[in-house]
Structures are given as C-alpha cells and as structure tokens.
Coordinates of C-alpha atoms in Angstrom, one line a residue:
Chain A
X6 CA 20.1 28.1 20.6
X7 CA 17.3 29.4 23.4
X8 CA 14.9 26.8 23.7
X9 CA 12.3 28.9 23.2
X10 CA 13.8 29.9 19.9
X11 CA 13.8 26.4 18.9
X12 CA 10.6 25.0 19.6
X13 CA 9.4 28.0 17.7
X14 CA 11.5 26.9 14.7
X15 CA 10.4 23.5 15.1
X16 CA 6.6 24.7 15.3
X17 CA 6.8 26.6 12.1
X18 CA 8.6 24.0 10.2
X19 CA 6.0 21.4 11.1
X20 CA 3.1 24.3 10.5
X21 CA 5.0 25.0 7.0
X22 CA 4.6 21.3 5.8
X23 CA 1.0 20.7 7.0
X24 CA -0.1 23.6 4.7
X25 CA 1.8 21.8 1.6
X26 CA 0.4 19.0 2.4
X27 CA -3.1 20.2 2.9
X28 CA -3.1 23.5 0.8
X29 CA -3.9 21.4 -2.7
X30 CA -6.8 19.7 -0.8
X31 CA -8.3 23.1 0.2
X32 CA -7.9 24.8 -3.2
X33 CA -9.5 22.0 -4.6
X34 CA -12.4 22.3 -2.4
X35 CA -12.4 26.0 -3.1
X36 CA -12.5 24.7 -6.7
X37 CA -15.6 22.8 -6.4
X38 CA -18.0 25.7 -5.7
X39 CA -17.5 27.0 -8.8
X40 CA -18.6 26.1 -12.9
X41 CA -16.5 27.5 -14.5
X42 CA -14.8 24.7 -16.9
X43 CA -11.1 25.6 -16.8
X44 CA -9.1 24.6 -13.6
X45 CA -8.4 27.3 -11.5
X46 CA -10.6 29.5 -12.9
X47 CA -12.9 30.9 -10.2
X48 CA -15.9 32.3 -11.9
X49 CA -18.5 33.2 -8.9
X50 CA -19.9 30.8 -6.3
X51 CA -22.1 28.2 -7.2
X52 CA -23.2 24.6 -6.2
X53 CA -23.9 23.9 -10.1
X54 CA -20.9 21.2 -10.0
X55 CA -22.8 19.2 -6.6
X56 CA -26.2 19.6 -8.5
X57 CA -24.4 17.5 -11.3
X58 CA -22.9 15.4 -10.0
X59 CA -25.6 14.0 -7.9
X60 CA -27.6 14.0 -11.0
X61 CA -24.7 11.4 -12.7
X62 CA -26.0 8.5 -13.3
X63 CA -22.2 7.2 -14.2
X64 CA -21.2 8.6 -11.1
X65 CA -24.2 7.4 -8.7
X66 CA -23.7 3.6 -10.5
X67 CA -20.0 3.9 -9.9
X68 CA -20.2 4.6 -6.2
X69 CA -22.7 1.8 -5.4
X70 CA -20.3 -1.1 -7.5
X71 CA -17.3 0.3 -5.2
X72 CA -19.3 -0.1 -2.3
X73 CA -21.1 -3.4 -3.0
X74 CA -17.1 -5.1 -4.2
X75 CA -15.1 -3.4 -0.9
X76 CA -17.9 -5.0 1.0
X77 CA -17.9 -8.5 -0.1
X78 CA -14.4 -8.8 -0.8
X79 CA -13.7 -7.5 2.6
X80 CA -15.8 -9.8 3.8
X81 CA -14.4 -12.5 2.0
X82 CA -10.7 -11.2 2.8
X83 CA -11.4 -10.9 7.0
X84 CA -12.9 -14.7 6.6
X85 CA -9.8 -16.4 4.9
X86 CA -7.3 -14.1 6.6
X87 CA -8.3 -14.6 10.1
X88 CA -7.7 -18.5 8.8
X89 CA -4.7 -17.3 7.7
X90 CA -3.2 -16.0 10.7
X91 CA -4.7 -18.6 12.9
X92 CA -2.8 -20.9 10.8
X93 CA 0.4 -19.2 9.7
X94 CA 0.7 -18.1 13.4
X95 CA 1.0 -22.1 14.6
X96 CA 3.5 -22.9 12.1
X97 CA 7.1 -23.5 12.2
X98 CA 10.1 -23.2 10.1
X99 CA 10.0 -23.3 6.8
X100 CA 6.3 -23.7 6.5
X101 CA 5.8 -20.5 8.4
X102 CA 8.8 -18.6 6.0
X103 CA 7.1 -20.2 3.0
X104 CA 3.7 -19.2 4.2
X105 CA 5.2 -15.5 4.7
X106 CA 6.7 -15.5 1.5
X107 CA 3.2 -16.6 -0.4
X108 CA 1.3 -13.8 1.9
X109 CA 3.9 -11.4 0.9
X110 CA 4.0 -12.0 -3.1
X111 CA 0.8 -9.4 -3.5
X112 CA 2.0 -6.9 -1.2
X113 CA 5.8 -6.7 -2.5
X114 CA 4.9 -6.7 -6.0
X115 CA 3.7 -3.5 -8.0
X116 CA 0.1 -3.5 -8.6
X117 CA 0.2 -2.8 -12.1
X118 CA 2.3 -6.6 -12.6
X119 CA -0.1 -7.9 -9.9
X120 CA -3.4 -6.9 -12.0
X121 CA -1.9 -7.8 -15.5
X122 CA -1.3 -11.4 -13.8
X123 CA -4.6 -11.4 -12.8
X124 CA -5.8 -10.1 -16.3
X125 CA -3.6 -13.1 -18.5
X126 CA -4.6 -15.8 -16.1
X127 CA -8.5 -14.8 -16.1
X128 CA -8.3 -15.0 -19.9
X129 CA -6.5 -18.3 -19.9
X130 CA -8.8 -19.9 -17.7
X131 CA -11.9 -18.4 -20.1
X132 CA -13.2 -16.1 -16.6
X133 CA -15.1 -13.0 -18.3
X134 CA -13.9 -10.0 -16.2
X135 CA -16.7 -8.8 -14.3
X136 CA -18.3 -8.9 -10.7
X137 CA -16.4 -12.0 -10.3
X138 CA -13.0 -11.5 -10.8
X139 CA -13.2 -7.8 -9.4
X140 CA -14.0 -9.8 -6.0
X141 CA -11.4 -12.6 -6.5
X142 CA -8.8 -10.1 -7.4
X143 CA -9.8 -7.7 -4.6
X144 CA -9.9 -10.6 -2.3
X145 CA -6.4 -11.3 -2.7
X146 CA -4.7 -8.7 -2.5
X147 CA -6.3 -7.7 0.7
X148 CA -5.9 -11.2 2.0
X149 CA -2.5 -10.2 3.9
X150 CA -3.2 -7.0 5.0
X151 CA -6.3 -8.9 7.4
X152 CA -3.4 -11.5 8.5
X153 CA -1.2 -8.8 9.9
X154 CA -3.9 -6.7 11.6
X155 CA -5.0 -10.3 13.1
X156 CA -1.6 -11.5 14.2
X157 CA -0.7 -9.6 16.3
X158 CA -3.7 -10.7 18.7
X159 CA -2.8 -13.7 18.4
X160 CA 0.8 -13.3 19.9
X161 CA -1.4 -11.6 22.7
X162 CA -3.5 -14.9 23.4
X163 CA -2.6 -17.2 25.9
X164 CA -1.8 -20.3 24.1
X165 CA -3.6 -22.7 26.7
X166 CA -7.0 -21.5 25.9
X167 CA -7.2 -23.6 22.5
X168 CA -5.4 -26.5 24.4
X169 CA -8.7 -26.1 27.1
X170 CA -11.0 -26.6 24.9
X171 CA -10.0 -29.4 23.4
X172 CA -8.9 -31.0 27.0
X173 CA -12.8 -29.9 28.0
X174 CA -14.0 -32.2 25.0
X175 CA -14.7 -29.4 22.2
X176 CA -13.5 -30.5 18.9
X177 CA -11.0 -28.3 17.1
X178 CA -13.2 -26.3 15.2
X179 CA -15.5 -25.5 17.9
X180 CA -12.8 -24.5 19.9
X181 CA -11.1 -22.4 17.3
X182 CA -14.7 -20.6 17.5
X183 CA -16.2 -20.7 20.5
X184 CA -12.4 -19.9 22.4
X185 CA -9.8 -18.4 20.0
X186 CA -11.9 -16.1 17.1
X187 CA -14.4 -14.1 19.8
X188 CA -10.7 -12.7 20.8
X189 CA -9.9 -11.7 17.6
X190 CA -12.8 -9.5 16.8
X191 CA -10.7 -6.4 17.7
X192 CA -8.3 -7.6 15.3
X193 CA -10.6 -9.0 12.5
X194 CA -12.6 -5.5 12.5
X195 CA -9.3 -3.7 11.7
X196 CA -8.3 -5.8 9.1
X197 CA -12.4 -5.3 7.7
X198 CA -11.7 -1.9 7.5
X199 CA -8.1 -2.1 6.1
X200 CA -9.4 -4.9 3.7
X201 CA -12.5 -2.4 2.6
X202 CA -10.4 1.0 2.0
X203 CA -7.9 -0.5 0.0
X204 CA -10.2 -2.1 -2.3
X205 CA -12.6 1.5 -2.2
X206 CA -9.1 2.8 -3.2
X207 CA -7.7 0.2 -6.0
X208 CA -7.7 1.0 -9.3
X209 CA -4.8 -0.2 -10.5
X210 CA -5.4 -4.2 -10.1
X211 CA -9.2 -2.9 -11.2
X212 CA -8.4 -1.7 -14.5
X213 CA -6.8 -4.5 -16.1
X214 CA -10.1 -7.0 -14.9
X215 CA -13.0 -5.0 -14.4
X216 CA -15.0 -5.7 -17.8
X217 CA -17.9 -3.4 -17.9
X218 CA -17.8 -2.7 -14.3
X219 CA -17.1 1.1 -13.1
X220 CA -16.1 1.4 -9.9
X221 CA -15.4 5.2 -8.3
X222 CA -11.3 5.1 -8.9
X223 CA -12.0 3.4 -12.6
X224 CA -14.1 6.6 -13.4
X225 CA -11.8 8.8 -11.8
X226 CA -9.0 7.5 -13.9
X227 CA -11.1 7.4 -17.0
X228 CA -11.8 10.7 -16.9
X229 CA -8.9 12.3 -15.6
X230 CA -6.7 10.5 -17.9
X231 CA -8.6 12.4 -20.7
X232 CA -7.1 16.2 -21.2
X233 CA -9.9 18.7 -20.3
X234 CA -11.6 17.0 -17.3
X235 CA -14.9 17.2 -16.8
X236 CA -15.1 20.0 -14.0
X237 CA -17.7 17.5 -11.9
X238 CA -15.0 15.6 -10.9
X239 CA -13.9 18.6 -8.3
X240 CA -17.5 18.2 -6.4
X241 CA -16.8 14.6 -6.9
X242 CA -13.2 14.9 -5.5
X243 CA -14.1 17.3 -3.0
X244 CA -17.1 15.1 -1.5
X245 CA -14.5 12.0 -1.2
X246 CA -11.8 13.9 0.5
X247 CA -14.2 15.0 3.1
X248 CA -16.1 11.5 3.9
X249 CA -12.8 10.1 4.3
X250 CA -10.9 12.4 6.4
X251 CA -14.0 12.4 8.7
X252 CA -14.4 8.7 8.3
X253 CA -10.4 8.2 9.6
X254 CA -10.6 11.6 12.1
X255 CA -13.6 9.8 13.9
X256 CA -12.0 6.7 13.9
X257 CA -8.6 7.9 15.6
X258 CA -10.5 9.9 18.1
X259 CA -12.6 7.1 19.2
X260 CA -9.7 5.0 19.2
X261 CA -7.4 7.6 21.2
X262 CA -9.9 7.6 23.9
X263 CA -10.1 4.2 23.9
X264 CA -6.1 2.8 24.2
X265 CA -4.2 6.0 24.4
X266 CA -2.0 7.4 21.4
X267 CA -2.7 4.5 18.6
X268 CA -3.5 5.4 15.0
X269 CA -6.3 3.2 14.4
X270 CA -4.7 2.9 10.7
Chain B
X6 CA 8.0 -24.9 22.2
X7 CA 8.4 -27.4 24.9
X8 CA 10.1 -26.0 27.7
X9 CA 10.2 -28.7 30.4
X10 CA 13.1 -29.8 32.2
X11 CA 13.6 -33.3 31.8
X12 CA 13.7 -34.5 35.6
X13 CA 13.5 -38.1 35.5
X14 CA 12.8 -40.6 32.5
X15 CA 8.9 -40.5 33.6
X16 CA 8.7 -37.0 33.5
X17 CA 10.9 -37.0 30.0
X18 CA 8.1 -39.7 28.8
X19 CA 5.0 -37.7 29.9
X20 CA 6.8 -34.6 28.2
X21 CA 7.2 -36.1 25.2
X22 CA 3.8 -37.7 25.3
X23 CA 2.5 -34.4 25.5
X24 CA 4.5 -32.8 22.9
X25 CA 3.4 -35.6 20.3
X26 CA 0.0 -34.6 21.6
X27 CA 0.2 -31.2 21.2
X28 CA 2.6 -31.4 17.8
X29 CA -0.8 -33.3 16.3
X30 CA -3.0 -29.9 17.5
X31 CA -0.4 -27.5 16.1
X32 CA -0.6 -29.7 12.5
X33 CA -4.3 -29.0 12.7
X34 CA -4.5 -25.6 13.4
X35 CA -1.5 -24.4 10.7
X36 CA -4.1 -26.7 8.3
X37 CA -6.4 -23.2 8.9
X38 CA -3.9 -21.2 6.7
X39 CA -5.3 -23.8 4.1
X40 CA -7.7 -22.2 2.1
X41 CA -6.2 -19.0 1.6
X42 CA -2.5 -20.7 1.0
X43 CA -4.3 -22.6 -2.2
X44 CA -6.0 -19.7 -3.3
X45 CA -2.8 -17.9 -3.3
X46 CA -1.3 -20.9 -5.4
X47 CA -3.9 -20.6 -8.0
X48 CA -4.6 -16.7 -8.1
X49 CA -1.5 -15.2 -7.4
X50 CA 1.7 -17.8 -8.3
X51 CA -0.3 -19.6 -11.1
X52 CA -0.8 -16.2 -12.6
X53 CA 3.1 -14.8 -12.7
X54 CA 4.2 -18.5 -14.3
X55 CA 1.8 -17.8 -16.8
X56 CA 2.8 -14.2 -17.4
X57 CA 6.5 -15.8 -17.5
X58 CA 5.7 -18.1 -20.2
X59 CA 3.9 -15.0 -22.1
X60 CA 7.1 -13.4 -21.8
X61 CA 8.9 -16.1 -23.5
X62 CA 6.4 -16.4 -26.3
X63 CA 5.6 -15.3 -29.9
X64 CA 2.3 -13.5 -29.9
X65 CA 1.5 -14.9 -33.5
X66 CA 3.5 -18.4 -33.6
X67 CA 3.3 -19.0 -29.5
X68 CA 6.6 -20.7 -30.0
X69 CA 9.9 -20.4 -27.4
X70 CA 11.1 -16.7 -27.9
X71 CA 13.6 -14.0 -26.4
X72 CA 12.5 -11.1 -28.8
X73 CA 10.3 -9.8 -26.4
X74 CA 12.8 -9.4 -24.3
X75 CA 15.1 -8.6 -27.4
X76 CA 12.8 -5.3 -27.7
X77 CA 13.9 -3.7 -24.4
X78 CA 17.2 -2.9 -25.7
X79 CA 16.3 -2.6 -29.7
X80 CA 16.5 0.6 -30.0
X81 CA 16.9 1.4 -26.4
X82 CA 13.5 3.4 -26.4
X83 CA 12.1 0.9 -23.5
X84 CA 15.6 0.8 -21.7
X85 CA 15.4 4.5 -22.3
X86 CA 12.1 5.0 -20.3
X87 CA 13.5 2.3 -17.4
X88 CA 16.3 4.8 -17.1
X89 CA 14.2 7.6 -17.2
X90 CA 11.8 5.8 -14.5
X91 CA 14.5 5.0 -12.3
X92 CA 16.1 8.7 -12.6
X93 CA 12.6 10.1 -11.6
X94 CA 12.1 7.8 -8.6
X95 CA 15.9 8.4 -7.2
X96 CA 14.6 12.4 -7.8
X97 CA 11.4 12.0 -6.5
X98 CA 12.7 9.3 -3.1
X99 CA 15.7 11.9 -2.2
X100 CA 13.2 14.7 -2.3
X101 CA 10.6 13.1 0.0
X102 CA 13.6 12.0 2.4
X103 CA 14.8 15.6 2.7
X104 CA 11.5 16.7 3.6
X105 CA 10.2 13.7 5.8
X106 CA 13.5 13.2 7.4
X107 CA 13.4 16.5 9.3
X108 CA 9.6 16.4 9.6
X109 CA 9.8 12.9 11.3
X110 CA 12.7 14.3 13.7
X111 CA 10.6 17.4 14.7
X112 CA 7.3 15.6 15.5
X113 CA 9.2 12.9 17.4
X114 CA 11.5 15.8 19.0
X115 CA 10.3 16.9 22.9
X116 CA 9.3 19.6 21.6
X117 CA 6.0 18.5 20.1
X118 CA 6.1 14.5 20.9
X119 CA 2.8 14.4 22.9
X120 CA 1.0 16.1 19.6
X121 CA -1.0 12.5 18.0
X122 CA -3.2 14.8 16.4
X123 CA -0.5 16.1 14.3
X124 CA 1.4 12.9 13.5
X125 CA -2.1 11.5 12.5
X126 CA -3.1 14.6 10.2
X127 CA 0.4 13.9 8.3
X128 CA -0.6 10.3 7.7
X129 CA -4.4 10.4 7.0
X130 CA -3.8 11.7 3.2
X131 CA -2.1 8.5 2.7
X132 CA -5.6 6.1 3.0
X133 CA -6.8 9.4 0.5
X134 CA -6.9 7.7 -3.2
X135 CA -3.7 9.0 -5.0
X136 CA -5.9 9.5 -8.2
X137 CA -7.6 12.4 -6.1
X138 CA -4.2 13.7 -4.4
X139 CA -2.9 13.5 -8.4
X140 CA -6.0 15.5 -9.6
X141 CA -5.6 18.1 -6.5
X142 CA -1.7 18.8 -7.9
X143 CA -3.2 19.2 -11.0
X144 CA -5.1 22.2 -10.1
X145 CA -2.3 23.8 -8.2
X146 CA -0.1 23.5 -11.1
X147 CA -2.4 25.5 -13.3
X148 CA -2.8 28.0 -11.0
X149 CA 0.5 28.0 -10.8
X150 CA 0.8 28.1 -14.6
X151 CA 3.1 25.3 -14.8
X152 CA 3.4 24.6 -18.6
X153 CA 3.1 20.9 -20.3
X154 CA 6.2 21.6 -22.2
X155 CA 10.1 20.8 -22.0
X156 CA 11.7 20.4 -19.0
X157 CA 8.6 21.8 -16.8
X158 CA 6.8 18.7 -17.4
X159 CA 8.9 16.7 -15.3
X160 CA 8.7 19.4 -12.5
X161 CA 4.8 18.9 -12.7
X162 CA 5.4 15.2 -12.9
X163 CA 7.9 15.3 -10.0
X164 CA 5.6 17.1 -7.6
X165 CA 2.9 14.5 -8.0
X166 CA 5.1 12.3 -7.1
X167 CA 6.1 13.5 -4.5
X168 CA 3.3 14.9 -3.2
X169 CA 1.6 11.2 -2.7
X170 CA 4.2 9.0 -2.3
X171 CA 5.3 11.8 0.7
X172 CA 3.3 10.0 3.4
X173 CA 5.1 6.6 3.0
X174 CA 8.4 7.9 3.7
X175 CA 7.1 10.3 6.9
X176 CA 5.5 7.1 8.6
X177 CA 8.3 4.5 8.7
X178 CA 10.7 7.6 9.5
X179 CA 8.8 8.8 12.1
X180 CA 8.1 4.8 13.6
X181 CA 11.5 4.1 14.2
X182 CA 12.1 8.1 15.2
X183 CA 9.8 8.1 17.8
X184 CA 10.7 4.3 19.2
X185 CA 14.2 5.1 19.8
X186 CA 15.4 4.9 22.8
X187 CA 15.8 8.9 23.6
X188 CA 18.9 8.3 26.7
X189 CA 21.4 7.7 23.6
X190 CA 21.2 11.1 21.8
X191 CA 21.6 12.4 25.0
X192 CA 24.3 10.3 25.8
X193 CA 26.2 11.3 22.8
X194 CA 25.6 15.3 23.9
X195 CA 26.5 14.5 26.7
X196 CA 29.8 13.0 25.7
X197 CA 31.0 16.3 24.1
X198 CA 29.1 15.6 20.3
X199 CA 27.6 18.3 18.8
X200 CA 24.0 18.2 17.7
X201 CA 24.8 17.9 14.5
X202 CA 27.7 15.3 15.3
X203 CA 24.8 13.3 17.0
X204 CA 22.3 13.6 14.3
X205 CA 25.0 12.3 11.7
X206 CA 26.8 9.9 14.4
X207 CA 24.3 8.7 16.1
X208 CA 20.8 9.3 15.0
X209 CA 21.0 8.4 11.3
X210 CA 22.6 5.3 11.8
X211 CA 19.6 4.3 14.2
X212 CA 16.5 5.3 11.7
X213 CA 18.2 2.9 8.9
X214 CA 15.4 0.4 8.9
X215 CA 12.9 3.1 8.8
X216 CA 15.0 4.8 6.3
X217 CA 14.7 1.5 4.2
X218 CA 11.4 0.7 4.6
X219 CA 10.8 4.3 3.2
X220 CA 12.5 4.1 0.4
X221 CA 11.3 0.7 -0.6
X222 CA 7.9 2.5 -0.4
X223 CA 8.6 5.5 -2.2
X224 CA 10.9 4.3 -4.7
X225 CA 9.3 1.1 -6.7
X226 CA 5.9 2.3 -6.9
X227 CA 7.5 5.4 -8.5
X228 CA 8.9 3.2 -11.4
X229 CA 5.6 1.3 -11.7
X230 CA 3.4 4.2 -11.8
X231 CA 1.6 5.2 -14.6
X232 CA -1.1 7.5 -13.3
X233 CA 0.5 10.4 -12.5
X234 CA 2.2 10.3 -15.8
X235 CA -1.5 10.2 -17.5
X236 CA -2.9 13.0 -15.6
X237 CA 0.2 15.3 -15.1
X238 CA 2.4 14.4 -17.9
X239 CA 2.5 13.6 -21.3
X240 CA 4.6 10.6 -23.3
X241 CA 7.6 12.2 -22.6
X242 CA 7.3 11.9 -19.1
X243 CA 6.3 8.1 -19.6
X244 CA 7.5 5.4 -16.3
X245 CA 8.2 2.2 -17.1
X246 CA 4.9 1.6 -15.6
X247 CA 3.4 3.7 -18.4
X248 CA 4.9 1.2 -20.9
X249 CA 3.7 -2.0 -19.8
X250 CA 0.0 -0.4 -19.0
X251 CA 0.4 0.5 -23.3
X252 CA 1.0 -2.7 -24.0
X253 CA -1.8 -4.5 -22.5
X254 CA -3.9 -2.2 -24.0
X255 CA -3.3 -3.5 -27.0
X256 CA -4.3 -7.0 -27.5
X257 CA -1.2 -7.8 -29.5
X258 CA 1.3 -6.4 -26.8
X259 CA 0.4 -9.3 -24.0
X260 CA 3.6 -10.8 -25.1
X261 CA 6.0 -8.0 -24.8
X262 CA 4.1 -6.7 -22.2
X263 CA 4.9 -9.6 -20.1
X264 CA 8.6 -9.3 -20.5
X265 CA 8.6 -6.3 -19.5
X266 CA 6.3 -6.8 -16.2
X267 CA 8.5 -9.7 -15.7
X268 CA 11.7 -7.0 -15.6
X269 CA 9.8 -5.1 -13.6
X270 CA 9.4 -8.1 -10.9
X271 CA 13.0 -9.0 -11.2
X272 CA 13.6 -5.4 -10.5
X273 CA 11.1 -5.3 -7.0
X274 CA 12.5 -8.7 -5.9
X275 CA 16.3 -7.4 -5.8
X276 CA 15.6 -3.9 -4.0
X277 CA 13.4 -6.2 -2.1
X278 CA 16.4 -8.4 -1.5
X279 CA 18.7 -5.8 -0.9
X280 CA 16.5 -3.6 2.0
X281 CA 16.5 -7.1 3.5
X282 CA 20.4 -7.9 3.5
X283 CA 20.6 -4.0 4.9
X284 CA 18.8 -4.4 7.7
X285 CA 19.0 -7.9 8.0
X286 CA 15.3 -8.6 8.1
X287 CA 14.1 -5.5 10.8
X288 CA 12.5 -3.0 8.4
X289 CA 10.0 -0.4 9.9
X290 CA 6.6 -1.2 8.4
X291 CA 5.2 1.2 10.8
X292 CA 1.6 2.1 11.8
X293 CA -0.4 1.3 8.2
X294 CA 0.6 -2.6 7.7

C-alpha cells in the first residue's frame, strides 16, 4: 500500500472512533439547551434547564457533600498512603506480598461486593451510615491508589538520604519528614488528585452506606434509575462533563510542558 | 540488600554490623505501612468474613445454612442471570477488543505516534463518571429510536457497556503497544513475514499482558454492574450485579445477598488468578493506576 494511502486510512479510522466516542457527549450538550421534557426532543433554544438547575436545592446540597467527602477523604487517603508506601516500599518477602495483597483486596474486588461489606459490617458494629462511614469507606478504597502514585518516587530516591539523617542525629520520624516526604510531594499530589476524582466519582460503594447523605453520583443514580428523567439532569450532565474535561485537559498540558509526553492521569 | 564483598573477617564483621544496623532501620520504617495495614484489617477483611458468615446463615434462625447458596441453582433463575451476565461481558469484552485493538495499533503506529493529544482525548472520558457516559447513551438511543423491547434491549444494554468500559481496554492496549520494542516488527518484515503474518506472529503474542489487563478491566466489572442495567435496560436485561444490589435492598435478602456477593468474589479471585498464571505476574496496568 502507498504510504500515503495508509497514513490516510489510519487518520480516518482514528478520526472515525474519536467521534463515537465523543459524538454522545456533544449531543448531550446540544440536549441541554433545550426544555423540552422528552430526550431527544429539540424544542427551541433555551437556558430554562441551567436556570433550574442552579435553582436545585437537591442538586446545590448534593454538590457541596461530594466536594466536602472527596476532600477529606483524600486527605485522609494521601496521609495513610504515603505511610503506606514509605512502609510497604522497605519491606521484604512475604511481608511486602502480604502487604500487596491487603492493598490490592479493594482494588481487585467489584465495588458493589466492596460497599455491601462495608454496609453489613457498619451495621454489625451499630455505625449509622452517614458523614462518617462515607469518609471511612471513601478512605479505603482510595488508600491504594495514593500508594502506587507514591511508590514509584520512592524507587527514584537515593536510599542513603534516610540513613543521613539518622547518622546526622535526627530521629526516624524527623528524618522520614524533614528528608524522605518533602520528595514525595510530586507523588503525594498525584495520588491527592487520584484519591479525590475517584471518590467525586463513586457511587457504587456510596449507595449501600450513605444514610441520608446525597452526594452528586447518588443523585444522578437516583434519578436516572427512575424512567422519565427529570430533563435537569442534561444541564447538570452537561456542566460536569465540561469542568472535568477542562479540569484533566489543563492538567495534561501543564504537565506535557512540564516532563514531556506523560498523562498526568 | 547488602552488597559488600566480604574481604577479610574484619570487613565481613563491620558488614554485618552494619546490616544488623540497618535491618533495625528497615523494621522501623516498614512499621509506617502500620496504620493503614490495620485499618485494612478491620475495614476491609473484617468486613468480607462477616459477609461470609452472612452467607452461611438463616436470615430468621441465624443458624449454620447452605440454602442461600441452595437458591442460586433452585430454580436456576439466579444461575440464569450469572449466565446471562457472563454472556453479556464475553459480548461486550470481544467488542471493545475489536475496536481498541486496532485503535491502540494505529495511535502507537509511526504514523501518528508523536500525537499525545490524541492518545489523551481517548482516555480522558474514562476519569468522566460512567453514570453520565450511561445517561449520554441513553439519549443517543432514543434518537436513535432504539426500542425497550425483545432482543433490542440487550443492543441498548450492550452499547453502554461498551461504550464506558471502552477506555479500559484502549489504555493497557495501547501501554504495552506503544513500549514495544519497534526493531522486532521490523525484524519479522524484514525476514520475509507479511504484515499480517507479523501482526498475528509477532505482535499479538507481545501485547498479551496488555491484552490481559484489558480484559480483566472490561470483563468483571461488566458482570458486577448494575447501572447500566437500571438506566438502559429493564429486568430482563438484569447482571448478576443487578441481583445482589435487589437483595440488599431488601432488609431480608442480606443473607442471600451475601452468598451471592460471595460467588461473585470467588468468581474475581479466579480470573484474577488466572490473568496472573498468563502472564506470570507482568500485566499492563498502564497510565491510570
């Protein structure tokens, strides 16, 4: 085949799968700028569907609970996963492959087991679901994704600095912070933001535990679950798909500048 | 660990002085993975034991039982679904495989390798919830005019499916596509193999870990789904992932529930198990772990 020829081929193929991949998102969009209740009916333009949804209480109370929960447990998950790895990474043997294993368990599993766990063993242990075990479950099951985006620095680290300190008189916890975890920070963010989209994005693990807490994804599923969805949920849709693919665009372009040719995620 | 040559006895002494030394560091720094490890013990292994001994008892009586696991073949109906589920993710993880294979060889090709961009806009819908991806099908269906009836239902089901699980097979695919070592396809062209020849000889047999790792990611969650069912399907469409979300919703079901989450985690552990024995520990995770 001429090259040319080819690389055409190629081109168009490639071309042909980014519209099926992005074609739903657009019509969606499309969607949201017009009231009319039925899907896929377009009935004139009109910003009716934004006006109401900003005005949704549910929606607005829904949005700052995701917020608040991604934030603390993220927190909470870049705290005991840089641990973690700091500690997993200076194990040996079967202490590191059990280690693995228990860091694995969450990740392996399918979400919906993973939240009915979470939901028996809350009401054995007489935890109402709530605030509370929202951000113990969303804790752990971010836990390991923060220990893989940290351990790879730490195969990066020369493994003398730690020994320095402690030769220079620090004791080992001063030298774990003062030496080893100011070089992590690269690592620790990325795992922040890993940790905090994938509990924005959890509703699985959520529903089985959330009590009377709405988050965004337990609304969506609420109402979309219901036959004749509430036509808000397009401006609502179409307002999350934009904030984050500008959230992850930014984030790769600042990134690619930075080390050449990385996805940040 | 310690990698000193042991010269004379001093030396060996001072060596192994220094490796008792440093063994008592390494103890306290591995004591860091502490907090999280317990955690783990009590929120995530506690947890499936007692889900295991739910599984094993009467809802009413609480005493030793198999029927819960007696209902997944009485009448069949759960078994049924299972089957059903598993049908729909072989479906649904051949599907995405025919279309990310080719993708993954074309944006890793010389034609368009240098393109990040595009790689990146192929991956970014996966950190996009699936709920929303789900709900963006559903409006192309009906403008489609899919119908909710008979065999159609599956084809709406099937396209949700597909359409978000799609990123998790490109990645891993295109990972191990893009890191292979490029002087062996040309090797094999320039032994006399044709391209297709090297694609099937020598290509293929290279991306299995990716390959793995893409099914593994594709074809579980599938099964455990119940999402797309609700929001594209109806109860005929129902994944065994459908079945267990019932039965928790219903405070009587825990019990049977259990059994069947516990099927479900018998069922992850051995794909698990076997994607491991394949590639003998190496899978692609790729760019998202």
């Amino acid at each position: 085949m001429n090259k040319n020829v080819k690389t055409g081929v190629v081109w168009s193929f490639v071309a042909l799968m980014l519209v099926f991949m992005y074609l739903p998102i657009i019509i969606l969009i499309v969607f949201s700028f017009t009231d009319a209740r039925a899907l896929g009916v377009w009935s004139g333009f009109s910003v009716e569907l934004y006006v109401d949804l900003f005005n949704n209480a549910q929606v607005m109370t829904a949005l700052g609970n995701s917020l608040i929960l991604a934030f603390v447990a993220a927190m909470l998950a870049t705290l005991l996963g840089t641990a973690a790895a700091v500690g997993i990474f200076h194990m040996r043997k079967w202490k590191k492959h059990t280690a693995n294993f228990v860091a694995n368990i969450t990740m392996e599993n399918a979400e919906i087991v993973t939240g009915v766990a979470f939901m028996i063993f809350f009401l054995v242990v007489r935890l109402p679901n709530g605030w509370i075990t929202l951000i113990i479950a969303h804790t752990m099951i971010t836990v390991p994704y923060v220990i893989l985006s940290v351990m790879p620095r730490l195969s990066q680290l020369n493994p003398n600095l730690y020994e320095a300190g402690l030769d220079l008189g620090a004791s080992p916890m001063r030298s774990m912070f003062t030496v080893i975890v100011p070089q992590l920070i690269p690592g620790m963010i990325s795992g922040f933001i890993m940790a905090f989209t994938l509990s924005l994005d959890d509703f699985i693990v959520s529903k089985f535990i959330n009590g009377n807490v709405s988050t965004i994804p337990i609304y969506l599923y609420n109402a979309l679950a219901k036959k004749g969805v509430d036509p808000t949920l397009r401006a609502l849709s179409a307002v999350l798909f934009v904030a984050v693919l500008a959230v992850l665009i930014a984030m790769n372009i600042v990134s690619a500048k930075r080390r050449k040719k990385q996805l940040v995620l | 660990m310690n990698d000193s040559v042991n010269v004379t006895a001093v030396a060996d002494d001072g060596a192994r002085k220094k490796d008792v030394k440093r063994k008592m560091r390494g103890i306290k720094r591995s004591a860091f993975a502490f907090p999280y490890l317990a955690l783990s013990v009590i929120f995530v292994i506690v947890p499936l034991f007692i889900m295991l001994y739910y599984a094993f008892t009467d809802s009413v009586t609480g005493a030793f039982t198999f029927d819960n696991f007696k209902r997944f073949t009485d009448g069949w109906s759960a078994s049924l679904i299972l089957g059903k589920s598993l049908l729909a993710a072989l479906v649904t993880t051949v599907i995405c495989f025919l279309l990310a294979y080719p993708l993954a060889l074309a944006l890793s090709s010389t034609a368009l390798n240098k393109k990040f961009v595009l790689v990146m806009l192929f991956i970014l819908p996966m950190w996009i919830n699936s709920l929303l991806r789900t709900y963006a099908i559903k409006i192309v269906l009906s403008i489609l005019n899919v119908p909710e009836t008979g065999f159609a239902i599956w084809i709406r089901v099937i396209m949700g499916m597909v359409y978000d699980f799609f990123p998790f097979m490109l990645l891993p695919l295109y990972s191990v596509l893009s890191g292979m070592d490029r002087s062996l396809t040309e090797a094999s062209q320039d032994l006399g193999a044709s391209p297709v020849q090297t694609l099937f000889k020598v290509t293929l047999p290279l991306s299995v870990p990716g390959i793995v790792s893409g099914v593994l990611m594709v074809f579980m969650p599938t099964v455990s789904t119940f999402a797309i069912s609700d929001i594209l399907g109806n109860t005929d469409t129902y994944m065994f992932g459908n079945i267990i979300n019932q039965w928790f919703n219903s405070s009587s079901g825990w019990n049977i529930g259990s059994a069947y989450s516990f099927i479900l985690l018998i069922l992850i552990a051995v794909t698990v198990l076997i994607a491991n024995l394949i590639t003998k520990g190496k899978t692609e995770t790729g760019g998202i772990l």
